[in-house]
PDB file of C-alpha atoms and ligand atoms in Angstrom:
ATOM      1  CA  UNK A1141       0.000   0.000   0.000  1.00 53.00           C
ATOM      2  CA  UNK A1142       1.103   3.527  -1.160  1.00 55.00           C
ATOM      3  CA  UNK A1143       0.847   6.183   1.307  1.00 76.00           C
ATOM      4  CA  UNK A1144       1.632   9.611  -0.418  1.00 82.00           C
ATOM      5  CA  UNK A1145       0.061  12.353   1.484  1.00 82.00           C
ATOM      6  CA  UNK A1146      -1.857  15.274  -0.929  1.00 88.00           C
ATOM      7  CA  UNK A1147       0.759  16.863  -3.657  1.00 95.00           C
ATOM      8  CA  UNK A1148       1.849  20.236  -2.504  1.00 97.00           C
ATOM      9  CA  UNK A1149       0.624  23.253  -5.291  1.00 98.00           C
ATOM     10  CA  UNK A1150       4.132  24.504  -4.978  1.00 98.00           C
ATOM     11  CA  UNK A1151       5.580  21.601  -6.775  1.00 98.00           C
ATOM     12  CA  UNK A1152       5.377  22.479 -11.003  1.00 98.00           C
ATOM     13  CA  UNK A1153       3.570  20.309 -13.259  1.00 98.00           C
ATOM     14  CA  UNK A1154       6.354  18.849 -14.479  1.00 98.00           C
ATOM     15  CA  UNK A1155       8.057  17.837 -11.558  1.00 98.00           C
ATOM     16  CA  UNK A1156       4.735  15.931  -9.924  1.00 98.00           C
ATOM     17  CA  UNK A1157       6.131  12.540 -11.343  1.00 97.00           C
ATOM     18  CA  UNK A1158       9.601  12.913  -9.962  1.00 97.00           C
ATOM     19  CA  UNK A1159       7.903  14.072  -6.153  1.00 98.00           C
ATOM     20  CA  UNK A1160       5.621  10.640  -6.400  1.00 97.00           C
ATOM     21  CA  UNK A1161       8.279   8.756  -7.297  1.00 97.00           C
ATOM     22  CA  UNK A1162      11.288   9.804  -4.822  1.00 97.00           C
ATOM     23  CA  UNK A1163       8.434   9.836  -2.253  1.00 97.00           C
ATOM     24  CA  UNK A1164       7.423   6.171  -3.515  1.00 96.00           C
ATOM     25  CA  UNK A1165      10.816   4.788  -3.416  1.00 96.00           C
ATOM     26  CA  UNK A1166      11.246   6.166   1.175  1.00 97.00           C
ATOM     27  CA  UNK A1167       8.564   4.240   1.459  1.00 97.00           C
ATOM     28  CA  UNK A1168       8.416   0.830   3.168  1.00 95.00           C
ATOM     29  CA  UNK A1169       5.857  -1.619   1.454  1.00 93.00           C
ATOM     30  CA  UNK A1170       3.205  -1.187   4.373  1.00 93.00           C
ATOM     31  CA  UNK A1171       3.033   2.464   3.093  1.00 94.00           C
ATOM     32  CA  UNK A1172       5.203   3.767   5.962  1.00 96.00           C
ATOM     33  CA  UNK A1173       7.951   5.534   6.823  1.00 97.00           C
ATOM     34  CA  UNK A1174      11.320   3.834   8.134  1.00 98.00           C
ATOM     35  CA  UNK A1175      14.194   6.166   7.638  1.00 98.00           C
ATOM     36  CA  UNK A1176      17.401   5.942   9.653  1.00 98.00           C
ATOM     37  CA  UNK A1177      19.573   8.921  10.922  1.00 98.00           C
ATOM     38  CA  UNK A1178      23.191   8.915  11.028  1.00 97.00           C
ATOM     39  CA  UNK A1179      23.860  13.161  11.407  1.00 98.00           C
ATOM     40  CA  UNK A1180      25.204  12.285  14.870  1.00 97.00           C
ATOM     41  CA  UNK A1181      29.123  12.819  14.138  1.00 97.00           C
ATOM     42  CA  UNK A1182      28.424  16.325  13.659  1.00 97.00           C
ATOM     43  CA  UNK A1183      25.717  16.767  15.715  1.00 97.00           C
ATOM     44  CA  UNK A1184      26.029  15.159  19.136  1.00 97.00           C
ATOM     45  CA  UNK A1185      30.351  14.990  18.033  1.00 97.00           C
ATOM     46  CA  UNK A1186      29.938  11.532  18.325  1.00 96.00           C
ATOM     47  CA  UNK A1187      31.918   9.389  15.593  1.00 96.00           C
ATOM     48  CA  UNK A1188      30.484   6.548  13.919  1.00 97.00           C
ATOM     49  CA  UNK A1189      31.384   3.945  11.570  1.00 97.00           C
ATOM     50  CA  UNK A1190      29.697   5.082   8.419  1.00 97.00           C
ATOM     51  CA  UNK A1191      30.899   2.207   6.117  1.00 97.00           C
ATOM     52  CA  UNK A1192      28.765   0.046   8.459  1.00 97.00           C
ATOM     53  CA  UNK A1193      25.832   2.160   8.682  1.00 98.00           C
ATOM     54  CA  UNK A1194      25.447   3.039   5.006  1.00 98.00           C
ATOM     55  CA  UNK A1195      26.499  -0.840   4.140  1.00 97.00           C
ATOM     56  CA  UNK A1196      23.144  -1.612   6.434  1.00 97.00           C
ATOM     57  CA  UNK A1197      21.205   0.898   5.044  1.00 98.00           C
ATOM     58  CA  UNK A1198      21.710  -0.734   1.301  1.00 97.00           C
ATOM     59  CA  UNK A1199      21.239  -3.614   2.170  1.00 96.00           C
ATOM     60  CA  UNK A1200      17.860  -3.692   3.641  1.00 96.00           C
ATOM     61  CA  UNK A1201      17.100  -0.956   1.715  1.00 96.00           C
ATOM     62  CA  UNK A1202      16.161   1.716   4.287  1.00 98.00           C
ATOM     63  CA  UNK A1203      16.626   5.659   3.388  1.00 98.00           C
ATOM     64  CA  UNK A1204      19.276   7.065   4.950  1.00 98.00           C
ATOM     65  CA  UNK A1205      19.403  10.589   6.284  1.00 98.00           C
ATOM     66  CA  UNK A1206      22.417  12.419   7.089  1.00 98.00           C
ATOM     67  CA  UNK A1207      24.944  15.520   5.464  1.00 98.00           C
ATOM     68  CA  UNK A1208      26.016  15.518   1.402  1.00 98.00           C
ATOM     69  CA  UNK A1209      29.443  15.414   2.285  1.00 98.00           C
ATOM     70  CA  UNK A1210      28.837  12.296   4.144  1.00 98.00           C
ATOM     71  CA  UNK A1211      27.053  10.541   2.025  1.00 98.00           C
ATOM     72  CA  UNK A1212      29.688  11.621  -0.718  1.00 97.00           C
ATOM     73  CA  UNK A1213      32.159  10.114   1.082  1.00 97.00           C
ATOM     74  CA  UNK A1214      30.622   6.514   2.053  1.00 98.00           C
ATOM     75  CA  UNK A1215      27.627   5.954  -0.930  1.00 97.00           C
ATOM     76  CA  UNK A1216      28.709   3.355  -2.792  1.00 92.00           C
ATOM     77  CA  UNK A1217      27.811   4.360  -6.265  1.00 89.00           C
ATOM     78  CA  UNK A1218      24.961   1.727  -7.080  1.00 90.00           C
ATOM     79  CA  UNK A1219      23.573   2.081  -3.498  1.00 93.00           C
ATOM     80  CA  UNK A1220      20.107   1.611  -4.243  1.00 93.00           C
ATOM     81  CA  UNK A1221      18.477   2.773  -1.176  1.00 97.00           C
ATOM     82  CA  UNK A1222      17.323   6.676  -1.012  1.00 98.00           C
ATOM     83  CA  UNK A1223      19.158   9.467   0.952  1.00 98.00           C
ATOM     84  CA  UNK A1224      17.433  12.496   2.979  1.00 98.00           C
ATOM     85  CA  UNK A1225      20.733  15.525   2.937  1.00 98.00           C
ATOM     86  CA  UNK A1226      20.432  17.240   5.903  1.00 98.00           C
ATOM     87  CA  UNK A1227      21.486  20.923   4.914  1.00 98.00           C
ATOM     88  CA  UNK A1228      21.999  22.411   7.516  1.00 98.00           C
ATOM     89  CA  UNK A1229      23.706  21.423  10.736  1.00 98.00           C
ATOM     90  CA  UNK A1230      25.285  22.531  14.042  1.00 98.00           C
ATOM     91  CA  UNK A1231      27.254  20.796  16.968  1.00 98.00           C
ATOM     92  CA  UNK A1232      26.497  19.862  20.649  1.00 97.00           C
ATOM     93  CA  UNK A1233      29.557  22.019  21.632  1.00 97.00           C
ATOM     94  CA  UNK A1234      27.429  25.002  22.768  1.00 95.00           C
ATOM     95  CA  UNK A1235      25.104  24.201  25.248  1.00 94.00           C
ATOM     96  CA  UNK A1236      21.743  25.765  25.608  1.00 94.00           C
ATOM     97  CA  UNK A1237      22.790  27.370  28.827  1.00 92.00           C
ATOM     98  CA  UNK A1238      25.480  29.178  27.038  1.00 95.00           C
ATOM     99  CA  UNK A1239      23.650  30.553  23.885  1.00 97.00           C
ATOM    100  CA  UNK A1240      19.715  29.306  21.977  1.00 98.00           C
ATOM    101  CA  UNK A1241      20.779  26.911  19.465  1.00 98.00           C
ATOM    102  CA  UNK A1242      21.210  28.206  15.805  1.00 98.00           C
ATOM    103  CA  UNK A1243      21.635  25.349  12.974  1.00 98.00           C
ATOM    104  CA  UNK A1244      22.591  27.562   9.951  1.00 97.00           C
ATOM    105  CA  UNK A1245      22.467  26.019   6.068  1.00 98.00           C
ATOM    106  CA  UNK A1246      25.596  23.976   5.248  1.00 98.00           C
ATOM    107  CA  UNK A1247      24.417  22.779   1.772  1.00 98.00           C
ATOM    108  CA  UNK A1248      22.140  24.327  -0.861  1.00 98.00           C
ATOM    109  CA  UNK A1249      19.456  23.473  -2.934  1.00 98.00           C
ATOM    110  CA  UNK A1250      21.603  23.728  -6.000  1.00 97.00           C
ATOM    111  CA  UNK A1251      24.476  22.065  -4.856  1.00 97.00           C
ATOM    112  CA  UNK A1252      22.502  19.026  -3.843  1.00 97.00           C
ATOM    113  CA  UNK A1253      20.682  19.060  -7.216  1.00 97.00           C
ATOM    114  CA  UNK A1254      24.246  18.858  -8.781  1.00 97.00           C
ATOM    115  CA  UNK A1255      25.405  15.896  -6.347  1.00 97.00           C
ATOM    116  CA  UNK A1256      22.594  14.184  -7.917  1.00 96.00           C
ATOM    117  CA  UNK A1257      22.708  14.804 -11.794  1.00 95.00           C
ATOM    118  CA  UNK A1258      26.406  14.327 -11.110  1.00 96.00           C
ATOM    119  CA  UNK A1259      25.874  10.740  -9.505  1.00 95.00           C
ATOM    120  CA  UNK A1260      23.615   7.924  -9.651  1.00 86.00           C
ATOM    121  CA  UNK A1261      22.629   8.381  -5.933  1.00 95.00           C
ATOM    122  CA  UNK A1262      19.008   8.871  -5.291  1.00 96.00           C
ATOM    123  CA  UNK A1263      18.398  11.401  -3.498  1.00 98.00           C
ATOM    124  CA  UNK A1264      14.654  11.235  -2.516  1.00 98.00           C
ATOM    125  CA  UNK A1265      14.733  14.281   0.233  1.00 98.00           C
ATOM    126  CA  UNK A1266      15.866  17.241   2.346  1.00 98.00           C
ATOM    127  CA  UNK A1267      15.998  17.572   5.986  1.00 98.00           C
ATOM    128  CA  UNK A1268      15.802  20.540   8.038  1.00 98.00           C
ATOM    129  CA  UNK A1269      16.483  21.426  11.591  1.00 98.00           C
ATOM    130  CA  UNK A1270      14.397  24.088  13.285  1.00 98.00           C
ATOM    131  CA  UNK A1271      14.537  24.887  16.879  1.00 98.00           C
ATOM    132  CA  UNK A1272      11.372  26.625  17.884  1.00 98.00           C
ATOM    133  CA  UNK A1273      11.514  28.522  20.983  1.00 98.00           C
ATOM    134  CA  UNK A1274      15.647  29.910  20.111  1.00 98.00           C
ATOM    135  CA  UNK A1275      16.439  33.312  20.022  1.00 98.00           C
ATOM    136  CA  UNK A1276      17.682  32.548  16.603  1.00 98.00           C
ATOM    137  CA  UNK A1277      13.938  31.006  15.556  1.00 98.00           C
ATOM    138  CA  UNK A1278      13.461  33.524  12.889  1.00 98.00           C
ATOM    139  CA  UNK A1279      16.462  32.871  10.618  1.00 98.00           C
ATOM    140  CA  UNK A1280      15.833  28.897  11.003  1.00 98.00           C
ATOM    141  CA  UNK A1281      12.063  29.724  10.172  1.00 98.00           C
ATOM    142  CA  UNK A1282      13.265  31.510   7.446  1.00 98.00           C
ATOM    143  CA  UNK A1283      15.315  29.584   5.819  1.00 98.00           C
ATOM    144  CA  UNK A1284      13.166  26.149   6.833  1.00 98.00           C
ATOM    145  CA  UNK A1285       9.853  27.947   4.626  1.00 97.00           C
ATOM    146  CA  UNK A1286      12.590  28.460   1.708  1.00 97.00           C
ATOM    147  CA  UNK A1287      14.278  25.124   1.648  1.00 98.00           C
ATOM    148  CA  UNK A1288      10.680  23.709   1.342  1.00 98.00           C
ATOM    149  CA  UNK A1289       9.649  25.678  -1.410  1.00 98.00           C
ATOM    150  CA  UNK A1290      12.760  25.216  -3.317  1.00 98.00           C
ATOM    151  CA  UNK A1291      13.061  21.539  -2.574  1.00 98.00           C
ATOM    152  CA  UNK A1292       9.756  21.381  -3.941  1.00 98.00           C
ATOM    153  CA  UNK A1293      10.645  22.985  -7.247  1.00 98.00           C
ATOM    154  CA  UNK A1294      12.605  20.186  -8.181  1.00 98.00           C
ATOM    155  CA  UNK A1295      10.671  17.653  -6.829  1.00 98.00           C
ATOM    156  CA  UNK A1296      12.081  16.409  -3.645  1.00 98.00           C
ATOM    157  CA  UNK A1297      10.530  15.227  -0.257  1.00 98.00           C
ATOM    158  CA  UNK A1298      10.697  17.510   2.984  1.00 98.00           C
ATOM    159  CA  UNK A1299      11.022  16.741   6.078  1.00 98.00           C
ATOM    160  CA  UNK A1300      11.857  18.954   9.127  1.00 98.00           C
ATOM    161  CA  UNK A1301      13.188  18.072  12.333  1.00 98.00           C
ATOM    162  CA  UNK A1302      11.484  20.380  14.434  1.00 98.00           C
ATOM    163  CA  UNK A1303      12.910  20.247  18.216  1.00 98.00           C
ATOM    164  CA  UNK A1304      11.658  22.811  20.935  1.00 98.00           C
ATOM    165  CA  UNK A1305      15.219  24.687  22.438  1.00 98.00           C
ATOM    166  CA  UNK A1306      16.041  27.299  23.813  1.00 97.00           C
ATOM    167  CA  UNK A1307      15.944  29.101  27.686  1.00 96.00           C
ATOM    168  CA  UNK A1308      12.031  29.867  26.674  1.00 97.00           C
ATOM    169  CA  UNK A1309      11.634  26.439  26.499  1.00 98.00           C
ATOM    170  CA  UNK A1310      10.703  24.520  29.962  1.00 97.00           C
ATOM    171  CA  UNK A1311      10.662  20.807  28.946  1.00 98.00           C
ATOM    172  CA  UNK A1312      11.605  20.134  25.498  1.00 98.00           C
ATOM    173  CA  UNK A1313       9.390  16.577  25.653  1.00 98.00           C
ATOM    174  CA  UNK A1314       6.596  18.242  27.153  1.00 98.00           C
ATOM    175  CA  UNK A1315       3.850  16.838  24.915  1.00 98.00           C
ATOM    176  CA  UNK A1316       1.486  19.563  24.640  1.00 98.00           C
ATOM    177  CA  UNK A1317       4.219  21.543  23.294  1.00 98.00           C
ATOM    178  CA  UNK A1318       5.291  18.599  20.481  1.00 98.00           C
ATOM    179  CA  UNK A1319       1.474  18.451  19.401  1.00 98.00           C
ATOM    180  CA  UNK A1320       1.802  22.480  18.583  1.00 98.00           C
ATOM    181  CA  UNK A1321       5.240  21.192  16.965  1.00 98.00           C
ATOM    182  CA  UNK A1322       3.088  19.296  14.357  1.00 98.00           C
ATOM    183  CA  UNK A1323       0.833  21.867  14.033  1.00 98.00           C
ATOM    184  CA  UNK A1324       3.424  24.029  13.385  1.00 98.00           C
ATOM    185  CA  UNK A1325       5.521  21.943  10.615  1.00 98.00           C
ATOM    186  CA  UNK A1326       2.093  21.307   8.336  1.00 98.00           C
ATOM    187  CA  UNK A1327       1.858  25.125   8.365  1.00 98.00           C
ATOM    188  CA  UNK A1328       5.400  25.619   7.428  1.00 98.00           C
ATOM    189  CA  UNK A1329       4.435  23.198   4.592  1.00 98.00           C
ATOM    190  CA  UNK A1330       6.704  19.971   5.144  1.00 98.00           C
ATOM    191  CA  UNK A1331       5.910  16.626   3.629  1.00 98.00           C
ATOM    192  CA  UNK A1332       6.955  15.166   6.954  1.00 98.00           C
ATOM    193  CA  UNK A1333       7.934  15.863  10.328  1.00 98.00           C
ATOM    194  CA  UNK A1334      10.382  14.359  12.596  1.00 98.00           C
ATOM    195  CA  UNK A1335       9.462  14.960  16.874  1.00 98.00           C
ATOM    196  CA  UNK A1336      10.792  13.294  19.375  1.00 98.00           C
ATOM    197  CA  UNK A1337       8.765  10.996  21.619  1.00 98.00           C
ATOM    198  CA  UNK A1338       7.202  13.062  24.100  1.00 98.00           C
ATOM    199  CA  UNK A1339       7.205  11.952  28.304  1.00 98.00           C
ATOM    200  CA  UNK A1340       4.900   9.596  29.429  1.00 98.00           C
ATOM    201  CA  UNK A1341       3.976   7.120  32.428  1.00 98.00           C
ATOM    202  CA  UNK A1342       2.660   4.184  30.272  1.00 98.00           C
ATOM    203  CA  UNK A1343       2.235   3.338  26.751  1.00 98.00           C
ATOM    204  CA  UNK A1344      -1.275   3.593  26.666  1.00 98.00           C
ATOM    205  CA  UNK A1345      -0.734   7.165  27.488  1.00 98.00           C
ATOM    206  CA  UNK A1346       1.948   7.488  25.110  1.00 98.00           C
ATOM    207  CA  UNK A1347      -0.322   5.729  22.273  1.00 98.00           C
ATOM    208  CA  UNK A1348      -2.895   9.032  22.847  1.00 98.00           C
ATOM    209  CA  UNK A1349      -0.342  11.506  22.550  1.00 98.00           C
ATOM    210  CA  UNK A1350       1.180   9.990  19.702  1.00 98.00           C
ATOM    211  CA  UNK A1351      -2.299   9.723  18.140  1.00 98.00           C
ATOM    212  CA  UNK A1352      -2.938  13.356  18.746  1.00 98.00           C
ATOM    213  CA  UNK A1353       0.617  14.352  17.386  1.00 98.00           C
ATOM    214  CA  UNK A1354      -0.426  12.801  14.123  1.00 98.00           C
ATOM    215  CA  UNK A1355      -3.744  14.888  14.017  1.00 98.00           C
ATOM    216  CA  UNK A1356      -2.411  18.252  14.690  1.00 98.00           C
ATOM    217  CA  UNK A1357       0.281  17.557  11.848  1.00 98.00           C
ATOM    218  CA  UNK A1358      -2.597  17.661   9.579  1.00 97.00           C
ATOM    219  CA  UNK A1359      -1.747  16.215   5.814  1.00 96.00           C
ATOM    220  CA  UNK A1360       1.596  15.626   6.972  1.00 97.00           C
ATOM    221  CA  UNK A1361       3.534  12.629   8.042  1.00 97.00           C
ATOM    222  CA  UNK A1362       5.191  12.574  11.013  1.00 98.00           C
ATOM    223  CA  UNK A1363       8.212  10.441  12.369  1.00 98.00           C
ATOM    224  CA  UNK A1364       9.382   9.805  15.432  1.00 98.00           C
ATOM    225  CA  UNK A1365      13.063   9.707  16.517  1.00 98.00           C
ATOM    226  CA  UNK A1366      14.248   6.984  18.958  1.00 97.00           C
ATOM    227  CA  UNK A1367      15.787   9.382  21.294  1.00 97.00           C
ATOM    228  CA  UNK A1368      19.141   8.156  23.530  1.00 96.00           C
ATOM    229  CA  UNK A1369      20.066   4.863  23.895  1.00 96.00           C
ATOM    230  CA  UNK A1370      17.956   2.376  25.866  1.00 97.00           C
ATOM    231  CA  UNK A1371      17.149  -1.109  26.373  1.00 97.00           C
ATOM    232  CA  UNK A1372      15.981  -3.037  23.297  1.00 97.00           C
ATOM    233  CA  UNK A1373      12.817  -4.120  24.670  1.00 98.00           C
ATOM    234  CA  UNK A1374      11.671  -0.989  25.777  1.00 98.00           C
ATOM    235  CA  UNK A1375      13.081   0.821  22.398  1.00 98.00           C
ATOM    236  CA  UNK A1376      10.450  -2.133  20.734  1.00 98.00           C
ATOM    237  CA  UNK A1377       7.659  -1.395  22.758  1.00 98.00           C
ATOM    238  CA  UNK A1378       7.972   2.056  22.105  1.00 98.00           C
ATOM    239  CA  UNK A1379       7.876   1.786  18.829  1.00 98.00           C
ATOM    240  CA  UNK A1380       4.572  -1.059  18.531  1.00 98.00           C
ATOM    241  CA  UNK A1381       2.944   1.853  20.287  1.00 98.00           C
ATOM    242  CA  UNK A1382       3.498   4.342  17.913  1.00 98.00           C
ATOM    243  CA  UNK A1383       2.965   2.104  14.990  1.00 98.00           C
ATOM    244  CA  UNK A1384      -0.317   1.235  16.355  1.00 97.00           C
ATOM    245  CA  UNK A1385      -1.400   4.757  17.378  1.00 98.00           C
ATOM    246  CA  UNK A1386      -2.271   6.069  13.973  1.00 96.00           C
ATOM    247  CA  UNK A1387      -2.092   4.501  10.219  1.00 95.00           C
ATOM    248  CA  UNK A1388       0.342   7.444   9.247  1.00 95.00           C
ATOM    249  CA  UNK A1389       3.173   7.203  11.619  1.00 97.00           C
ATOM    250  CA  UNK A1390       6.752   6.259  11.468  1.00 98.00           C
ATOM    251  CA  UNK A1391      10.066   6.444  12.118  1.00 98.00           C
ATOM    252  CA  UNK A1392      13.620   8.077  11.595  1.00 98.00           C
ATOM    253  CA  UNK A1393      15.721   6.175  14.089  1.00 98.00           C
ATOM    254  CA  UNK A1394      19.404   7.251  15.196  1.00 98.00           C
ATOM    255  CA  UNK A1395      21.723   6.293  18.389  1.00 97.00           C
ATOM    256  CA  UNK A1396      19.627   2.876  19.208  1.00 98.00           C
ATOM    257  CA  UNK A1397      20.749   1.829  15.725  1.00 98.00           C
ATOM    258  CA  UNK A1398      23.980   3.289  14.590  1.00 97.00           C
ATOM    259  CA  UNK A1399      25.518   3.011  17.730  1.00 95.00           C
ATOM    260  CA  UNK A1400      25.205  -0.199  18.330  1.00 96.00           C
ATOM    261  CA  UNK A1401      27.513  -3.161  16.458  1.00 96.00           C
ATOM    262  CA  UNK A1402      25.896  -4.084  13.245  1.00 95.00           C
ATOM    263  CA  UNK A1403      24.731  -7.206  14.317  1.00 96.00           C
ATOM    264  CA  UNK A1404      22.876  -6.084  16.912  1.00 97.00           C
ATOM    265  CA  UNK A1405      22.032  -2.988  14.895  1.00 97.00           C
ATOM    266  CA  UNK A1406      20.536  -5.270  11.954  1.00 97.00           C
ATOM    267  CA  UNK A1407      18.685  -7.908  14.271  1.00 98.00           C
ATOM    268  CA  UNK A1408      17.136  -4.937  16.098  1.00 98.00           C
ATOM    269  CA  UNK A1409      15.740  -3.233  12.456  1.00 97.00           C
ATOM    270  CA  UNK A1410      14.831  -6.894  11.058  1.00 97.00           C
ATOM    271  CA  UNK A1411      12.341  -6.904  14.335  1.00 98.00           C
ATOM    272  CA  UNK A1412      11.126  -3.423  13.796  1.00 98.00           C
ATOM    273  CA  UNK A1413      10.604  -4.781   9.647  1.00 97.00           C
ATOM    274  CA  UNK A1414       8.613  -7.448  11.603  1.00 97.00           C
ATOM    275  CA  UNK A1415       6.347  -5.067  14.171  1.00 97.00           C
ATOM    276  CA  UNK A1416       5.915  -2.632  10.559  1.00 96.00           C
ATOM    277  CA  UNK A1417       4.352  -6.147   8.812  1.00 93.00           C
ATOM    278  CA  UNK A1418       2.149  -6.973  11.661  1.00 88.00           C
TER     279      UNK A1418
HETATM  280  P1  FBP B  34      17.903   9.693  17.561  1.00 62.09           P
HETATM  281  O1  FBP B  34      16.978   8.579  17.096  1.00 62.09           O
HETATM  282  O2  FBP B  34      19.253   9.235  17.935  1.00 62.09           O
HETATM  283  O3  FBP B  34      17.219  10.547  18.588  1.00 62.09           O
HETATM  284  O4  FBP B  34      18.216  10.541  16.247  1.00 62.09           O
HETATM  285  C1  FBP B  34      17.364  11.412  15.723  1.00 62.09           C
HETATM  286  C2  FBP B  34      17.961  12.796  15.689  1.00 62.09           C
HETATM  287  O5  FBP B  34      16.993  13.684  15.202  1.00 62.09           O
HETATM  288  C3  FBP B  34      19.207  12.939  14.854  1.00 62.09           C
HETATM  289  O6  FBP B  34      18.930  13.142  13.506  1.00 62.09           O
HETATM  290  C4  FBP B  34      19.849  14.104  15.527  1.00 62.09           C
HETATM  291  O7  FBP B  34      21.223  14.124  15.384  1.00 62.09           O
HETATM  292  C5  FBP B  34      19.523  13.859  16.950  1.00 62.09           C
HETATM  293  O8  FBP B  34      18.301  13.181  16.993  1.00 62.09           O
HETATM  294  C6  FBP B  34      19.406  15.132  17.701  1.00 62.09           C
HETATM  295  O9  FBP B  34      19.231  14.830  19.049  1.00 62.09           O
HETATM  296  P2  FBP B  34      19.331  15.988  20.107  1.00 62.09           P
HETATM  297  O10 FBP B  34      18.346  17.026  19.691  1.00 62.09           O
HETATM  298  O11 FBP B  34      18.993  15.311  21.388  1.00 62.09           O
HETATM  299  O12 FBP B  34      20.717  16.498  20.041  1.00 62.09           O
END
């Protein structure tokens, strides 16, 4: 089953085919979304093996989200798989007590668009940081609403991460505040929407919140991160819960994946594959 939300009007005539298609080829045969990130060596300074990850990634055939220069370093040139750039970026090295974050544009439009007519890599997407609540919010909003648009001129998916920050935010997992996140990312006009999971006591609670989450984001999709490392079970459980919350949900997974041995890291996404089937 095909799951392609409405076709934005911003995307021309001529480049409808293209948006179906890169938007066809993210998705997993149930019709959802299973996307994993690997932006952590820049962001959280953490260094990972990429030749592993994007090895994994091709070979079960999972889009892989994460910076052009990365992914022009380690794609093998007949990967098959898709690839979300991330274009823009920042580090962990400034903490939010020190200054609101600020995740300025590292790659452009363009220059992806020539990574791609100059390679065989399909590149199905763009990703998008935005920190609501920073001093900074404007520029990011700013150049978030132009990214989409432009993306969408030549036919690519959209996705923003969209992660409350800054000292006017309390409780960055507070989930009233991720529902107006949603909101928030179908007005800026992305195709989807990556949140983190909000708090909860108990997964029942966590399966309304998640169900509400996927309301307020409208005729968007949205995806849930995994958030910092935990124990495999409860990492599963989390994620049957969101799965069965609402038809439209899925997932953009980082640390409980990359940074664990491949293995592990493989056995762990072949069960996820499984919970997706069921
Ligand atoms: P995780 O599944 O590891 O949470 O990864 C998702 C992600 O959005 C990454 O793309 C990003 O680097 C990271 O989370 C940001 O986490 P934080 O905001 O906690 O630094």
């Amino acid at each position: 089953m095909n799951r392609i939300p409405p076709i934005p009007l911003d995307i021309p005539e001529k480049q409808k085919e293209s948006f179906i298609q890169a938007y066809t080829s993210m998705l997993h045969p149930t019709g959802r979304l299973l996307l994993i990130a690997c932006d952590h060596a820049l962001e959280h300074c953490h260094p990972l093996n990429f030749t592993n990850i994007f090895n994994l990634a091709n070979k079960e055939k999972i889009p892989l989200a994460t910076h052009l220069e990365t992914i022009a370093r380690y794609a093998n040139s007949s990967a098959t798989n898709p690839f979300i750039v991330k274009l823009n970026g920042k580090t962990n090295l400034i903490s939010t007590k020190d200054d609101d974050p600020q995740s300025d544009v590292l790659t452009t439009i363009n220059d992806l668009v020539t990574f791609k007519k100059n390679t065989k890599i399909n590149v199905s997407g763009v990703g998008y940081t935005l920190y609501p609540g920073s001093s900074h919010e404007h520029i990011m909003l700013q150049q978030a609403e132009q990214m989409i648009f432009q993306a969408h001129q030549h036919g690519l998916v959209t996705f923003l991460w969209l992660y409350p920050r800054g000292k006017a935010i309390t409780d960055e997992l507070d989930p009233q505040l991720i529902i107006k996140m949603a909101g928030m990312g179908n007005a800026l006009g992305a195709d989807c929407i990556k949140l983190k999971i909000p708090h909860y006591q108990t997964f029942d609670e966590l399966k309304t919140y998640v169900h509400a989450i996927a309301e307020a984001a409208g005729n968007s999709t949205v995806l849930f991160s995994g958030g910092e490392m935990k124990s495999i079970d409860h990492f599963l459980n989390e994620i049957k819960t969101i799965l069965s919350a609402h038809p439209t949900t899925g997932l953009a997974l980082g640390r409980n994946i990359i940074q664990r041995p491949v293995h592990e890291a493989q056995e762990i996404l072949h069960a996820i594959i499984t919970i997706l089937n069921n």
